[in-house]
Amino acid sequence: MQNPYVPAPVEVIKIVTEVDTKDIKTFRFAFLNEEDEAAFQYLPGQFGELSIFGKGESPIGIASSPTQKGYIEFTVQRAGVVTSALHDMEVGAVMGVRGPLGNSWPIDYLAGKDIVIVGGGFAFTTLRSLINYMIHPDNRSRFGKITVIYGARNPGLLIYKDELEAWGKRDDINLNVTVDKGDATWKGREGFVPTVCKEVAPSSENAVTVICGPPIMIRFTLPVFFELGFSKENIITSLEMRMKCGIGKCGRCNVGEKYVCKDGPVFSLAELDKLTKEY
Amino acid sequence: MEKRLIKKESLAGVIAELAGKMRVCAPMQAEDQVLFRVLEPSERPLVDFANTKNAPKNFLFPRTETLLKYTRTPKGMVAAGGAEEGMKTLFFGCRPCDARSFKLLDMLFDQEKYQDPYYIDKRAKTTVVAMACVHPPYTTCFCTSVGGNPTDSEGADVLLTDLGDQYLAEFITPKGEELLAAFGGTPAGVEAEKAKEGIAAQASSEIASTVPAREAKPVLDVRFEDPFWSTLHQKCLACGTCTYLCPTCHCFDISDEVKRNDGIRIRNWDSCMFPLFTKETSGHNPRPSQKERWRQRVMHKFRYYVDNFNAIACVGCGRCVMACPVNMDIRKIVADIVKL
Ligand SMILES: Cc1cc2nc3c(=O)[nH]c(=O)nc-3n(C[C@H](O)[C@H](O)[C@H](O)COP(=O)(O)OP(=O)(O)OC[C@H]3O[C@@H](n4cnc5c(N)ncnc54)[C@H](O)[C@@H]3O)c2cc1C
Ligand code: SF4
Ligand code: FES
């Protein structure tokens, strides 16, 4: 029997400090065992339990795309015990990953449609995975227009800056990066995510919005998309609840009868409407 | 199914002998209470008792259980072996409500998608010898309201029924039949079966509490928001006793413990009654007060478990009713919900 509590050993092979405040880093891991790497078949939107023996585990969305071979990446904010221990690690350290866990962004449902990606702050991680997945040459033709609206409080807090620049140069992504407030060197857009969504005004015709960010951003952005004619089936988001087991056993992360770890974290607004409002 | 008659005076001895050959868990007197615990070799269990204060789940899903071991290396902590394998075990003297709880726990721990190897290993190696409640022991018993029965064998491999002068032993499963030689006895005839039928009817009729547990589900489906929840929880102390004694509560926490260069990852029982259960690092807590926690407890047992497994996650043992320091009574709560 596969033991779902046993993490696969991985080595930290790259660490990127993403933001000026230095509390968000992207960790790249390589599996130590080939079998573990082969078994870790994931899709964008899934998460893993990052496991540090002696400290504990944290559920973190997978930030890399399955089209990127040979490693997996996670972008982590320093918060409590486990994430702080992770931030103190150096390249070469060995730790563990359990997963992939949870459902994923509904790739098959997204296929054949225009995709609007809306992200705020560092909750952009699994959206980045989705973007890199969709623009991969093997997949790009499966999706229609791709519009990305991504915002952070200030330029120093934008993550994946190199990729943002590379995406900006492509003509098959409509990329809109915004900051609440710019600084002396910022030449880009200023304004809150909901406002930018209104300005960009993506068509709801055969389109799906995938949205992830702080609750307040989501609260003000949703009305914009309703106005644009997006149905609740076509607005998709990812939930966060405190987790431990990640496999629907420890009883901690349920919203109604669904376990966010096992049945989620991805839900459409239409699905969330059917659940209890307790998250 | 093989049925035998066992002499009353020989039963404790049979179990005591088995205790030398495998792990045997059974009801034992512990000062002023009866606890389910592991017998020493040749120790004789209680055969006359009401029910154990603790639920037997502790021996399938221990209060504290090692999941993994690890050790320090220059590159960091690395795995150093898993948990110990479970031992061949006999549960003697489970009441039918508690035997049924194993079926309910199986639904969760032995699901198709994620199987819990620790529970499944112990469960596979455990044989359950249940003892029917000829006279249901407490006024708080309500097994018949939640799908059980005081003389039912669900979840048991062997069911013993006290016929007065001897026990009727029904060897229900192949696992149970492995104990035939150890139990000995003489073949039971129609007379014994007749006697059991009479006892069964009498026992069911002695259950004093009825709870409209099945009727609660459709009400709970539409009453997540209801003023009822705001008053219900007020005297609850959040001590967690109800969930720890519950045979079907299965929530746990996972934590790490390190001594010098070696460490273990363990799981401990946790409780939805505790404020920190769902609190996130950011400080956000989707269940900020005891109101939401009590609602979760009721919803989980009488609505969500039914949604997910088509079964109520309560066996009607009444432990939570008896042990709650402030007399919260799930029977009354369910009855009130149905009236909403
Ligand atoms: C599906 C999902 C995806 C996530 N993705 C990311 C991500 O990409 N990047 C990121 O930085 N953070 C992410 N989080 C939040 C992250 O899990 C918590 O910040 C982290 O667990 C805090 O752990 P800690 O040990 O540092 O904090 P402590 O306060 O020491 O937490 C103790 C333990 O509680 C649990 N816990 C506490 N808060 C949370 C929480 N908000 N969500 C889940 N479990 C929690 C964890 O098991 C944690 O180890 C995600 C959470 C979920 C549920
Ligand atoms: S035993 Fe009683 S007081 Fe303690 S948590 Fe349960 S309901 Fe609350
Ligand atoms: S994290 Fe344990 S049930 Fe979801």
JSON list of C-alpha atoms in Angstrom, two decimals, chain B residues 122-281:
[
{"chain": "B", "resi": 122, "resn": "LYS", "atom": "CA", "xyz": [-4.19, -2.50, 12.64]},
{"chain": "B", "resi": 123, "resn": "ARG", "atom": "CA", "xyz": [-7.75, -3.07, 11.54]},
{"chain": "B", "resi": 124, "resn": "ALA", "atom": "CA", "xyz": [-6.76, -5.98, 9.30]},
{"chain": "B", "resi": 125, "resn": "LYS", "atom": "CA", "xyz": [-4.94, -7.63, 12.21]},
{"chain": "B", "resi": 126, "resn": "THR", "atom": "CA", "xyz": [-7.76, -7.13, 14.70]},
{"chain": "B", "resi": 127, "resn": "THR", "atom": "CA", "xyz": [-10.53, -9.58, 15.50]},
{"chain": "B", "resi": 128, "resn": "VAL", "atom": "CA", "xyz": [-13.55, -8.13, 17.26]},
{"chain": "B", "resi": 129, "resn": "VAL", "atom": "CA", "xyz": [-15.39, -10.22, 19.83]},
{"chain": "B", "resi": 130, "resn": "ALA", "atom": "CA", "xyz": [-18.43, -8.17, 20.76]},
{"chain": "B", "resi": 131, "resn": "MET", "atom": "CA", "xyz": [-20.74, -8.64, 23.71]},
{"chain": "B", "resi": 132, "resn": "ALA", "atom": "CA", "xyz": [-24.43, -8.00, 23.08]},
{"chain": "B", "resi": 133, "resn": "CYS", "atom": "CA", "xyz": [-26.27, -5.70, 25.50]},
{"chain": "B", "resi": 134, "resn": "VAL", "atom": "CA", "xyz": [-28.91, -8.01, 26.90]},
{"chain": "B", "resi": 135, "resn": "HIS", "atom": "CA", "xyz": [-29.97, -5.14, 29.11]},
{"chain": "B", "resi": 136, "resn": "PRO", "atom": "CA", "xyz": [-28.76, -1.88, 27.55]},
{"chain": "B", "resi": 137, "resn": "PRO", "atom": "CA", "xyz": [-26.72, -0.39, 30.35]},
{"chain": "B", "resi": 138, "resn": "TYR", "atom": "CA", "xyz": [-27.62, 3.29, 30.37]},
{"chain": "B", "resi": 139, "resn": "THR", "atom": "CA", "xyz": [-30.64, 5.51, 29.91]},
{"chain": "B", "resi": 140, "resn": "THR", "atom": "CA", "xyz": [-28.40, 7.53, 27.58]},
{"chain": "B", "resi": 141, "resn": "CYS", "atom": "CA", "xyz": [-28.06, 4.63, 25.10]},
{"chain": "B", "resi": 142, "resn": "PHE", "atom": "CA", "xyz": [-29.66, 5.42, 21.73]},
{"chain": "B", "resi": 143, "resn": "CYS", "atom": "CA", "xyz": [-28.03, 2.99, 19.27]},
{"chain": "B", "resi": 144, "resn": "THR", "atom": "CA", "xyz": [-31.39, 2.08, 17.73]},
{"chain": "B", "resi": 145, "resn": "SER", "atom": "CA", "xyz": [-31.87, 5.67, 16.58]},
{"chain": "B", "resi": 146, "resn": "VAL", "atom": "CA", "xyz": [-28.70, 5.75, 14.52]},
{"chain": "B", "resi": 147, "resn": "GLY", "atom": "CA", "xyz": [-28.80, 2.40, 12.75]},
{"chain": "B", "resi": 148, "resn": "GLY", "atom": "CA", "xyz": [-27.54, 0.07, 15.47]},
{"chain": "B", "resi": 149, "resn": "ASN", "atom": "CA", "xyz": [-29.08, -2.41, 17.83]},
{"chain": "B", "resi": 150, "resn": "PRO", "atom": "CA", "xyz": [-28.09, -3.72, 21.29]},
{"chain": "B", "resi": 151, "resn": "THR", "atom": "CA", "xyz": [-27.76, -7.29, 20.04]},
{"chain": "B", "resi": 152, "resn": "ASP", "atom": "CA", "xyz": [-26.49, -6.57, 16.53]},
{"chain": "B", "resi": 153, "resn": "SER", "atom": "CA", "xyz": [-23.24, -7.95, 15.14]},
{"chain": "B", "resi": 154, "resn": "GLU", "atom": "CA", "xyz": [-22.27, -5.22, 12.65]},
{"chain": "B", "resi": 155, "resn": "GLY", "atom": "CA", "xyz": [-18.52, -4.67, 12.90]},
{"chain": "B", "resi": 156, "resn": "ALA", "atom": "CA", "xyz": [-18.01, -7.79, 15.02]},
{"chain": "B", "resi": 157, "resn": "ASP", "atom": "CA", "xyz": [-16.30, -11.03, 14.02]},
{"chain": "B", "resi": 158, "resn": "VAL", "atom": "CA", "xyz": [-17.77, -12.94, 16.94]},
{"chain": "B", "resi": 159, "resn": "LEU", "atom": "CA", "xyz": [-20.87, -11.92, 18.87]},
{"chain": "B", "resi": 160, "resn": "LEU", "atom": "CA", "xyz": [-21.49, -13.20, 22.38]},
{"chain": "B", "resi": 161, "resn": "THR", "atom": "CA", "xyz": [-24.97, -13.09, 23.88]},
{"chain": "B", "resi": 162, "resn": "ASP", "atom": "CA", "xyz": [-25.62, -13.91, 27.51]},
{"chain": "B", "resi": 163, "resn": "LEU", "atom": "CA", "xyz": [-28.43, -16.45, 27.54]},
{"chain": "B", "resi": 164, "resn": "GLY", "atom": "CA", "xyz": [-28.52, -16.61, 31.35]},
{"chain": "B", "resi": 165, "resn": "ASP", "atom": "CA", "xyz": [-26.73, -19.86, 32.07]},
{"chain": "B", "resi": 166, "resn": "GLN", "atom": "CA", "xyz": [-24.34, -19.75, 29.12]},
{"chain": "B", "resi": 167, "resn": "TYR", "atom": "CA", "xyz": [-23.18, -17.57, 26.23]},
{"chain": "B", "resi": 168, "resn": "LEU", "atom": "CA", "xyz": [-24.30, -17.98, 22.68]},
{"chain": "B", "resi": 169, "resn": "ALA", "atom": "CA", "xyz": [-21.22, -17.36, 20.53]},
{"chain": "B", "resi": 170, "resn": "GLU", "atom": "CA", "xyz": [-21.89, -16.54, 16.86]},
{"chain": "B", "resi": 171, "resn": "PHE", "atom": "CA", "xyz": [-18.78, -16.80, 14.69]},
{"chain": "B", "resi": 172, "resn": "ILE", "atom": "CA", "xyz": [-19.76, -14.34, 12.00]},
{"chain": "B", "resi": 173, "resn": "THR", "atom": "CA", "xyz": [-16.71, -13.89, 9.82]},
{"chain": "B", "resi": 174, "resn": "PRO", "atom": "CA", "xyz": [-13.80, -16.13, 8.75]},
{"chain": "B", "resi": 175, "resn": "LYS", "atom": "CA", "xyz": [-11.61, -14.10, 11.11]},
{"chain": "B", "resi": 176, "resn": "GLY", "atom": "CA", "xyz": [-14.01, -14.95, 13.90]},
{"chain": "B", "resi": 177, "resn": "GLU", "atom": "CA", "xyz": [-13.99, -18.63, 12.96]},
{"chain": "B", "resi": 178, "resn": "GLU", "atom": "CA", "xyz": [-10.26, -18.74, 13.59]},
{"chain": "B", "resi": 179, "resn": "LEU", "atom": "CA", "xyz": [-11.16, -18.48, 17.27]},
{"chain": "B", "resi": 180, "resn": "LEU", "atom": "CA", "xyz": [-13.39, -21.57, 17.25]},
{"chain": "B", "resi": 181, "resn": "ALA", "atom": "CA", "xyz": [-10.74, -23.85, 18.72]},
{"chain": "B", "resi": 182, "resn": "ALA", "atom": "CA", "xyz": [-9.84, -21.38, 21.45]},
{"chain": "B", "resi": 183, "resn": "PHE", "atom": "CA", "xyz": [-13.47, -20.88, 22.46]},
{"chain": "B", "resi": 184, "resn": "GLY", "atom": "CA", "xyz": [-14.41, -24.54, 22.39]},
{"chain": "B", "resi": 185, "resn": "GLY", "atom": "CA", "xyz": [-18.00, -24.96, 23.61]},
{"chain": "B", "resi": 186, "resn": "THR", "atom": "CA", "xyz": [-20.78, -27.10, 22.21]},
{"chain": "B", "resi": 187, "resn": "PRO", "atom": "CA", "xyz": [-22.82, -26.57, 19.03]},
{"chain": "B", "resi": 188, "resn": "ALA", "atom": "CA", "xyz": [-25.82, -24.30, 19.62]},
{"chain": "B", "resi": 189, "resn": "GLY", "atom": "CA", "xyz": [-29.22, -25.50, 18.47]},
{"chain": "B", "resi": 190, "resn": "VAL", "atom": "CA", "xyz": [-32.53, -23.90, 17.54]},
{"chain": "B", "resi": 191, "resn": "GLU", "atom": "CA", "xyz": [-33.39, -23.45, 21.19]},
{"chain": "B", "resi": 192, "resn": "ALA", "atom": "CA", "xyz": [-30.48, -21.10, 21.71]},
{"chain": "B", "resi": 193, "resn": "GLU", "atom": "CA", "xyz": [-31.44, -19.18, 18.59]},
{"chain": "B", "resi": 194, "resn": "LYS", "atom": "CA", "xyz": [-35.00, -18.84, 19.86]},
{"chain": "B", "resi": 195, "resn": "ALA", "atom": "CA", "xyz": [-33.70, -17.64, 23.21]},
{"chain": "B", "resi": 196, "resn": "LYS", "atom": "CA", "xyz": [-31.58, -15.05, 21.45]},
{"chain": "B", "resi": 197, "resn": "GLU", "atom": "CA", "xyz": [-34.55, -13.78, 19.44]},
{"chain": "B", "resi": 198, "resn": "GLY", "atom": "CA", "xyz": [-36.48, -13.19, 22.63]},
{"chain": "B", "resi": 199, "resn": "ILE", "atom": "CA", "xyz": [-33.53, -11.45, 24.24]},
{"chain": "B", "resi": 200, "resn": "ALA", "atom": "CA", "xyz": [-33.02, -9.28, 21.16]},
{"chain": "B", "resi": 201, "resn": "ALA", "atom": "CA", "xyz": [-36.62, -8.08, 21.14]},
{"chain": "B", "resi": 202, "resn": "GLN", "atom": "CA", "xyz": [-36.52, -7.37, 24.86]},
{"chain": "B", "resi": 203, "resn": "ALA", "atom": "CA", "xyz": [-33.17, -5.53, 24.62]},
{"chain": "B", "resi": 204, "resn": "SER", "atom": "CA", "xyz": [-34.36, -3.22, 21.82]},
{"chain": "B", "resi": 205, "resn": "SER", "atom": "CA", "xyz": [-37.46, -2.40, 23.77]},
{"chain": "B", "resi": 206, "resn": "GLU", "atom": "CA", "xyz": [-35.36, -1.43, 26.78]},
{"chain": "B", "resi": 207, "resn": "ILE", "atom": "CA", "xyz": [-33.59, 1.36, 24.88]},
{"chain": "B", "resi": 208, "resn": "ALA", "atom": "CA", "xyz": [-34.98, 4.38, 26.68]},
{"chain": "B", "resi": 209, "resn": "SER", "atom": "CA", "xyz": [-33.83, 7.19, 24.39]},
{"chain": "B", "resi": 210, "resn": "THR", "atom": "CA", "xyz": [-35.07, 7.80, 20.91]},
{"chain": "B", "resi": 211, "resn": "VAL", "atom": "CA", "xyz": [-33.44, 10.50, 18.84]},
{"chain": "B", "resi": 212, "resn": "PRO", "atom": "CA", "xyz": [-34.75, 11.66, 15.45]},
{"chain": "B", "resi": 213, "resn": "ALA", "atom": "CA", "xyz": [-31.25, 11.34, 13.98]},
{"chain": "B", "resi": 214, "resn": "ARG", "atom": "CA", "xyz": [-32.29, 10.57, 10.39]},
{"chain": "B", "resi": 215, "resn": "GLU", "atom": "CA", "xyz": [-34.82, 13.39, 10.31]},
{"chain": "B", "resi": 216, "resn": "ALA", "atom": "CA", "xyz": [-32.07, 15.86, 11.21]},
{"chain": "B", "resi": 217, "resn": "LYS", "atom": "CA", "xyz": [-30.29, 15.65, 7.87]},
{"chain": "B", "resi": 218, "resn": "PRO", "atom": "CA", "xyz": [-32.85, 17.44, 5.67]},
{"chain": "B", "resi": 219, "resn": "VAL", "atom": "CA", "xyz": [-33.17, 20.16, 8.32]},
{"chain": "B", "resi": 220, "resn": "LEU", "atom": "CA", "xyz": [-29.41, 20.59, 8.63]},
{"chain": "B", "resi": 221, "resn": "ASP", "atom": "CA", "xyz": [-29.19, 20.80, 4.84]},
{"chain": "B", "resi": 222, "resn": "VAL", "atom": "CA", "xyz": [-31.09, 24.09, 4.91]},
{"chain": "B", "resi": 223, "resn": "ARG", "atom": "CA", "xyz": [-30.29, 25.42, 8.39]},
{"chain": "B", "resi": 224, "resn": "PHE", "atom": "CA", "xyz": [-26.60, 26.22, 8.28]},
{"chain": "B", "resi": 225, "resn": "GLU", "atom": "CA", "xyz": [-27.53, 29.81, 9.08]},
{"chain": "B", "resi": 226, "resn": "ASP", "atom": "CA", "xyz": [-30.02, 29.73, 11.91]},
{"chain": "B", "resi": 227, "resn": "PRO", "atom": "CA", "xyz": [-30.39, 31.61, 15.21]},
{"chain": "B", "resi": 228, "resn": "PHE", "atom": "CA", "xyz": [-30.44, 28.20, 16.88]},
{"chain": "B", "resi": 229, "resn": "TRP", "atom": "CA", "xyz": [-26.65, 27.91, 16.58]},
{"chain": "B", "resi": 230, "resn": "SER", "atom": "CA", "xyz": [-26.10, 31.17, 18.47]},
{"chain": "B", "resi": 231, "resn": "THR", "atom": "CA", "xyz": [-27.57, 29.88, 21.70]},
{"chain": "B", "resi": 232, "resn": "LEU", "atom": "CA", "xyz": [-26.72, 26.21, 21.51]},
{"chain": "B", "resi": 233, "resn": "HIS", "atom": "CA", "xyz": [-23.04, 26.38, 22.35]},
{"chain": "B", "resi": 234, "resn": "GLN", "atom": "CA", "xyz": [-23.06, 28.91, 25.13]},
{"chain": "B", "resi": 235, "resn": "LYS", "atom": "CA", "xyz": [-22.24, 26.73, 28.09]},
{"chain": "B", "resi": 236, "resn": "CYS", "atom": "CA", "xyz": [-19.70, 24.57, 26.23]},
{"chain": "B", "resi": 237, "resn": "LEU", "atom": "CA", "xyz": [-16.24, 24.79, 27.80]},
{"chain": "B", "resi": 238, "resn": "ALA", "atom": "CA", "xyz": [-14.41, 23.62, 24.67]},
{"chain": "B", "resi": 239, "resn": "CYS", "atom": "CA", "xyz": [-12.75, 20.89, 26.74]},
{"chain": "B", "resi": 240, "resn": "GLY", "atom": "CA", "xyz": [-12.98, 18.34, 23.93]},
{"chain": "B", "resi": 241, "resn": "THR", "atom": "CA", "xyz": [-14.07, 15.49, 26.20]},
{"chain": "B", "resi": 242, "resn": "CYS", "atom": "CA", "xyz": [-17.01, 14.67, 23.93]},
{"chain": "B", "resi": 243, "resn": "THR", "atom": "CA", "xyz": [-14.80, 14.22, 20.89]},
{"chain": "B", "resi": 244, "resn": "TYR", "atom": "CA", "xyz": [-12.10, 12.27, 22.71]},
{"chain": "B", "resi": 245, "resn": "LEU", "atom": "CA", "xyz": [-14.60, 9.78, 24.09]},
{"chain": "B", "resi": 246, "resn": "CYS", "atom": "CA", "xyz": [-16.53, 9.52, 20.83]},
{"chain": "B", "resi": 247, "resn": "PRO", "atom": "CA", "xyz": [-15.99, 6.17, 19.08]},
{"chain": "B", "resi": 248, "resn": "THR", "atom": "CA", "xyz": [-16.32, 7.78, 15.64]},
{"chain": "B", "resi": 249, "resn": "CYS", "atom": "CA", "xyz": [-14.48, 11.11, 16.01]},
{"chain": "B", "resi": 250, "resn": "HIS", "atom": "CA", "xyz": [-11.32, 10.84, 13.96]},
{"chain": "B", "resi": 251, "resn": "CYS", "atom": "CA", "xyz": [-9.78, 14.31, 13.72]},
{"chain": "B", "resi": 252, "resn": "PHE", "atom": "CA", "xyz": [-6.06, 14.51, 14.31]},
{"chain": "B", "resi": 253, "resn": "ASP", "atom": "CA", "xyz": [-3.10, 16.83, 14.34]},
{"chain": "B", "resi": 254, "resn": "ILE", "atom": "CA", "xyz": [0.35, 16.02, 12.98]},
{"chain": "B", "resi": 255, "resn": "SER", "atom": "CA", "xyz": [3.45, 17.26, 14.75]},
{"chain": "B", "resi": 256, "resn": "ASP", "atom": "CA", "xyz": [7.18, 16.66, 14.99]},
{"chain": "B", "resi": 257, "resn": "GLU", "atom": "CA", "xyz": [9.28, 15.82, 18.04]},
{"chain": "B", "resi": 258, "resn": "VAL", "atom": "CA", "xyz": [13.07, 15.83, 18.07]},
{"chain": "B", "resi": 259, "resn": "LYS", "atom": "CA", "xyz": [15.46, 14.63, 20.74]},
{"chain": "B", "resi": 260, "resn": "ARG", "atom": "CA", "xyz": [19.11, 15.32, 19.90]},
{"chain": "B", "resi": 261, "resn": "ASN", "atom": "CA", "xyz": [19.69, 13.73, 16.49]},
{"chain": "B", "resi": 262, "resn": "ASP", "atom": "CA", "xyz": [16.56, 11.67, 16.15]},
{"chain": "B", "resi": 263, "resn": "GLY", "atom": "CA", "xyz": [12.99, 12.63, 15.65]},
{"chain": "B", "resi": 264, "resn": "ILE", "atom": "CA", "xyz": [9.53, 11.32, 15.02]},
{"chain": "B", "resi": 265, "resn": "ARG", "atom": "CA", "xyz": [6.49, 12.64, 13.22]},
{"chain": "B", "resi": 266, "resn": "ILE", "atom": "CA", "xyz": [3.41, 11.77, 15.23]},
{"chain": "B", "resi": 267, "resn": "ARG", "atom": "CA", "xyz": [-0.29, 12.23, 15.00]},
{"chain": "B", "resi": 268, "resn": "ASN", "atom": "CA", "xyz": [-2.40, 13.08, 18.01]},
{"chain": "B", "resi": 269, "resn": "TRP", "atom": "CA", "xyz": [-6.13, 13.20, 18.43]},
{"chain": "B", "resi": 270, "resn": "ASP", "atom": "CA", "xyz": [-7.38, 16.70, 17.88]},
{"chain": "B", "resi": 271, "resn": "SER", "atom": "CA", "xyz": [-10.82, 18.19, 18.33]},
{"chain": "B", "resi": 272, "resn": "CYS", "atom": "CA", "xyz": [-13.12, 20.44, 16.33]},
{"chain": "B", "resi": 273, "resn": "MET", "atom": "CA", "xyz": [-14.14, 21.85, 19.72]},
{"chain": "B", "resi": 274, "resn": "PHE", "atom": "CA", "xyz": [-10.74, 23.54, 20.16]},
{"chain": "B", "resi": 275, "resn": "PRO", "atom": "CA", "xyz": [-10.34, 27.18, 19.11]},
{"chain": "B", "resi": 276, "resn": "LEU", "atom": "CA", "xyz": [-7.00, 26.57, 17.36]},
{"chain": "B", "resi": 277, "resn": "PHE", "atom": "CA", "xyz": [-8.25, 23.66, 15.28]},
{"chain": "B", "resi": 278, "resn": "THR", "atom": "CA", "xyz": [-8.83, 25.73, 12.16]},
{"chain": "B", "resi": 279, "resn": "LYS", "atom": "CA", "xyz": [-6.83, 28.86, 12.98]},
{"chain": "B", "resi": 280, "resn": "GLU", "atom": "CA", "xyz": [-4.47, 29.84, 10.21]},
{"chain": "B", "resi": 281, "resn": "THR", "atom": "CA", "xyz": [-1.05, 31.42, 10.58]}
]
